[in-house]
Amino acid sequence: MEKDVESVIDTDENQFYSKAKIYWSKVSPTINGVLGGFGHISECDINGSELFLKSLFQLKNPPGNGRALDCGAGIGRITKHLLIKHFQLVDLIDQNSDFVEKAKEYVSSDRLGKLYCNGLQCFKPEEKYDVIWCQWVLGHLTDEHFKQFMENCLESLNKNGVIVVKENITSSNEIDVDEEDSSITRPYDHLLKLFEESRLKCILKQQQTSFPKGLYPVKMFALRPV
Ligand SMILES: C[S@@+](CC[C@H](N)C(=O)[O-])C[C@H]1O[C@@H](n2cnc3c(N)ncnc32)[C@H](O)[C@@H]1O
């Protein structure tokens, strides 16, 4: 890995997180808000994720359908439109208390389990999960916290459990820094290296299709312990 995230962000680690917190505190608790004005891609995104999840359930040793965790869940968009349809219970975590509060009303299902308001950089799952879904949030973590979080997730997987990572990928080999929301976008090889260093192996990957031109390519990875 040429550079790590820690060396490309302008600020120190605490500021990297506090700037993100301030950014999200000004965003409305709506689908359009959590998707940065791209609310119109939500349906297409969920359809792509649905296909990916179905492929996971068709594996020879598929994950169970007991409990899932939605990480960086925002107002629970993925929980409501995807995870709740496939799992008995779905927990969610986001660092923004307004989003977590809104999620109760937005998801409104007795399958909604525990709601955590915390940063992933300080979070260790306390339950066991069949699927841990991380989408459009890992760019808010430094490389060190990314690896720590993945290792924490690994410890909380049920037998045949899977961590799903769905993230933007840079087309260049450079890490892109977004000063506005205080996040970064990693190149493909960088992500693979982080998986490897977190003792994760990729058992399935797919590219999200049909997104409007001009957006980052988005890839989905299903990860299990090496
Ligand atoms: C682009 S939104 C995506 C929301 C959701 N994953 C979705 O696809 O609808 C990013 C979310 O990550 C949350 N977030 C940002 N930094 C975080 C952190 N360090 N820990 C947990 N959540 C974080 C934000 O509050 C926001 O809800």
Coordinates of C-alpha atoms and ligand atoms in Angstrom, one line a residue:
M1 CA 0.0 0.0 0.0
E2 CA 1.6 3.2 -1.1
K3 CA 0.0 5.7 1.3
D4 CA -2.4 5.1 4.2
V5 CA -5.4 7.3 5.0
E6 CA -3.7 8.8 8.0
S7 CA -1.0 10.3 5.8
V8 CA -3.4 12.0 3.3
I9 CA -5.9 13.6 5.7
D10 CA -5.0 17.2 6.5
T11 CA -6.1 17.2 10.0
D12 CA -5.4 14.9 13.0
E13 CA -7.5 11.9 13.6
N14 CA -9.8 13.6 16.2
Q15 CA -10.6 16.4 13.8
F16 CA -11.2 13.9 10.9
Y17 CA -14.0 12.5 13.0
S18 CA -15.3 15.7 14.5
K19 CA -15.5 17.4 11.1
A20 CA -17.6 14.4 9.8
K21 CA -19.9 14.7 12.9
I22 CA -20.5 18.4 12.3
Y23 CA -21.1 17.7 8.6
W24 CA -23.7 15.0 9.2
S25 CA -25.4 17.0 12.0
K26 CA -26.4 19.6 9.4
V27 CA -27.9 17.0 7.0
S28 CA -31.7 16.4 7.0
P29 CA -32.8 13.0 8.2
T30 CA -34.1 11.9 4.8
I31 CA -33.1 9.5 2.1
N32 CA -31.9 12.4 -0.1
G33 CA -30.0 13.8 2.9
V34 CA -28.1 10.6 3.7
L35 CA -27.3 10.0 0.1
G36 CA -25.9 13.5 -0.4
G37 CA -28.6 14.6 -2.8
F38 CA -28.7 11.3 -4.7
G39 CA -31.9 9.9 -3.2
H40 CA -33.0 8.9 -6.7
I41 CA -30.3 6.1 -6.8
S42 CA -31.6 4.4 -3.7
E43 CA -33.9 1.9 -5.5
C44 CA -31.2 0.9 -8.0
D45 CA -28.8 0.5 -5.1
I46 CA -31.2 -1.7 -3.1
N47 CA -31.9 -3.8 -6.2
G48 CA -28.1 -4.4 -6.7
S49 CA -27.7 -5.3 -3.0
E50 CA -30.7 -7.6 -3.1
L51 CA -29.1 -9.6 -5.9
F52 CA -25.9 -9.8 -4.0
L53 CA -27.5 -10.9 -0.8
K54 CA -29.5 -13.6 -2.7
S55 CA -26.2 -14.9 -4.2
L56 CA -24.9 -15.2 -0.7
F57 CA -27.9 -17.2 0.4
Q58 CA -27.3 -19.5 -2.5
L59 CA -23.7 -20.4 -1.4
K60 CA -23.0 -23.9 -0.3
N61 CA -22.5 -22.7 3.2
P62 CA -24.8 -19.6 3.3
P63 CA -25.2 -17.2 6.2
G64 CA -28.2 -17.7 8.5
N65 CA -31.2 -15.4 8.5
G66 CA -31.3 -14.7 12.2
R67 CA -29.7 -11.3 12.9
A68 CA -28.0 -8.6 10.8
L69 CA -26.2 -5.3 11.7
D70 CA -26.5 -2.2 9.5
C71 CA -23.3 -0.1 10.0
G72 CA -23.4 3.6 9.4
A73 CA -27.0 3.1 8.8
G74 CA -28.2 6.7 8.5
I75 CA -32.0 6.7 8.9
G76 CA -32.2 2.9 8.2
R77 CA -32.6 3.0 4.5
I78 CA -30.9 -0.4 3.9
T79 CA -32.4 -1.9 7.0
K80 CA -35.9 -1.0 5.9
H81 CA -35.7 -1.8 2.2
L82 CA -33.3 -4.8 2.3
L83 CA -32.2 -6.3 5.6
I84 CA -35.6 -6.5 7.4
K85 CA -37.0 -8.6 4.5
H86 CA -34.3 -11.2 5.0
F87 CA -33.5 -11.3 8.7
Q88 CA -35.5 -12.0 11.8
L89 CA -33.9 -9.1 13.6
V90 CA -31.8 -6.1 12.4
D91 CA -29.7 -3.9 14.7
L92 CA -28.3 -0.6 13.4
I93 CA -25.6 1.8 14.3
D94 CA -24.9 5.4 13.3
Q95 CA -22.9 8.2 14.9
N96 CA -25.7 10.7 14.4
S97 CA -28.4 10.7 17.1
D98 CA -31.0 12.4 14.9
F99 CA -30.6 9.7 12.2
V100 CA -30.9 6.9 14.8
E101 CA -34.0 8.5 16.3
K102 CA -35.5 8.9 12.9
A103 CA -34.7 5.3 12.0
K104 CA -37.2 4.0 14.7
E105 CA -40.0 5.8 12.9
Y106 CA -38.8 5.3 9.3
V107 CA -38.2 1.5 9.7
S108 CA -41.1 1.0 12.0
S109 CA -40.9 -2.8 12.3
D110 CA -40.9 -5.3 15.1
R111 CA -37.9 -6.8 13.5
L112 CA -35.9 -3.7 14.3
G113 CA -33.6 -4.7 17.2
K114 CA -31.0 -2.7 19.0
L115 CA -30.1 0.8 17.9
Y116 CA -26.7 2.2 18.7
C117 CA -25.5 5.7 18.5
N118 CA -21.8 5.5 18.2
G119 CA -18.8 5.9 15.9
L120 CA -17.7 2.6 14.3
Q121 CA -14.2 3.6 15.5
C122 CA -15.3 3.1 19.1
F123 CA -17.8 0.2 18.6
K124 CA -17.4 -3.4 19.4
P125 CA -20.5 -5.5 18.5
E126 CA -22.1 -7.1 21.6
E127 CA -24.4 -9.5 19.7
K128 CA -23.7 -12.3 17.2
Y129 CA -24.6 -11.7 13.5
D130 CA -25.2 -13.6 10.4
V131 CA -24.5 -10.6 8.2
I132 CA -22.8 -7.3 9.1
W133 CA -23.6 -4.8 6.3
C134 CA -21.2 -1.8 5.9
Q135 CA -22.1 0.6 3.2
W136 CA -20.9 4.1 2.4
V137 CA -19.4 4.6 5.8
L138 CA -16.0 3.0 5.8
G139 CA -14.6 6.1 4.1
H140 CA -15.2 7.8 7.4
L141 CA -12.6 5.6 9.2
T142 CA -8.9 5.8 9.2
D143 CA -7.1 2.6 8.0
E144 CA -6.2 1.7 11.5
H145 CA -9.8 2.0 12.7
F146 CA -11.0 0.2 9.6
K147 CA -8.9 -2.8 10.4
Q148 CA -9.8 -2.7 14.1
F149 CA -13.5 -2.5 13.3
M150 CA -13.2 -5.4 10.8
E151 CA -11.5 -7.5 13.4
N152 CA -14.2 -6.7 16.0
C153 CA -16.9 -7.6 13.4
L154 CA -15.1 -10.9 12.7
E155 CA -15.3 -11.9 16.3
S156 CA -19.1 -11.3 16.3
L157 CA -20.0 -13.4 13.3
N158 CA -22.1 -16.5 13.7
K159 CA -21.1 -19.7 11.9
N160 CA -21.1 -19.0 8.1
G161 CA -21.6 -15.3 8.9
V162 CA -20.4 -12.7 6.4
I163 CA -19.3 -9.1 6.5
V164 CA -20.6 -7.2 3.4
V165 CA -18.7 -4.1 2.4
K166 CA -20.3 -1.9 -0.3
E167 CA -18.2 1.2 -1.0
N168 CA -17.2 3.7 -3.7
I169 CA -13.9 2.9 -5.3
T170 CA -11.5 5.4 -6.9
S171 CA -10.6 4.8 -10.5
S172 CA -7.2 6.3 -9.9
N173 CA -4.6 4.7 -7.6
E174 CA -4.9 7.6 -5.2
I175 CA -7.0 8.0 -2.1
D176 CA -9.5 10.8 -2.8
V177 CA -10.1 13.2 0.1
D178 CA -13.5 14.9 0.5
E179 CA -12.9 17.9 2.8
E180 CA -16.6 18.7 2.9
D181 CA -17.9 15.6 4.7
S182 CA -14.5 14.6 6.0
S183 CA -14.3 11.2 4.3
I184 CA -12.0 9.5 1.9
T185 CA -12.5 7.1 -1.1
R186 CA -10.0 4.3 -1.4
P187 CA -8.6 2.6 -4.5
Y188 CA -9.5 -1.0 -5.1
D189 CA -6.1 -2.4 -4.3
H190 CA -6.0 -0.4 -1.1
L191 CA -9.3 -2.0 0.1
L192 CA -8.0 -5.5 -0.8
K193 CA -4.9 -4.9 1.2
L194 CA -6.9 -3.7 4.2
F195 CA -9.1 -6.8 4.0
E196 CA -5.9 -9.0 3.9
E197 CA -4.5 -7.1 6.9
S198 CA -7.7 -7.6 8.8
R199 CA -7.5 -11.4 8.1
L200 CA -10.5 -11.4 5.8
K201 CA -10.9 -13.2 2.6
C202 CA -13.3 -12.2 -0.1
I203 CA -15.7 -15.0 -1.0
L204 CA -17.8 -13.1 -3.5
K205 CA -17.7 -9.7 -5.2
Q206 CA -19.9 -7.8 -7.6
Q207 CA -20.0 -4.4 -9.2
Q208 CA -23.1 -2.3 -8.7
T209 CA -24.6 -1.7 -12.2
S210 CA -26.8 1.0 -13.7
F211 CA -25.8 3.9 -11.5
P212 CA -25.8 7.3 -13.3
K213 CA -22.6 8.2 -15.1
G214 CA -20.2 10.4 -13.2
L215 CA -20.4 8.6 -9.9
Y216 CA -17.6 6.5 -8.4
P217 CA -17.7 2.8 -9.3
V218 CA -19.3 0.9 -6.4
K219 CA -18.3 -2.6 -5.5
M220 CA -19.8 -5.1 -3.1
F221 CA -17.5 -7.6 -1.2
A222 CA -18.6 -10.6 1.0
L223 CA -15.9 -11.3 3.5
R224 CA -15.1 -14.2 5.9
P225 CA -12.3 -15.0 8.2
V226 CA -9.2 -16.3 6.4
Ligands
LIG1 C1 -23.5 8.4 3.0 S1 -24.4 8.1 4.5 C2 -24.9 6.4 4.2 C3 -26.0 5.9 5.1 C4 -26.5 4.5 4.8 N1 -25.4 3.5 4.9 C5 -27.1 4.4 3.5 O1 -26.5 3.9 2.5 O2 -28.3 4.8 3.4 C6 -23.1 7.9 5.7 C7 -23.5 7.6 7.1 O3 -22.4 7.3 7.9 C8 -22.6 7.9 9.2 N2 -21.2 8.0 9.8 C9 -20.2 8.9 9.4 N3 -19.1 8.6 10.1 C10 -19.4 7.6 11.0 C11 -18.7 6.9 11.9 N4 -17.4 7.2 12.2 N5 -19.3 5.9 12.6 C12 -20.6 5.5 12.3 N6 -21.3 6.2 11.4 C13 -20.8 7.2 10.7 C14 -23.2 9.2 8.9 O4 -23.9 9.7 10.1 C15 -24.2 8.8 7.8 O5 -25.4 8.4 8.3

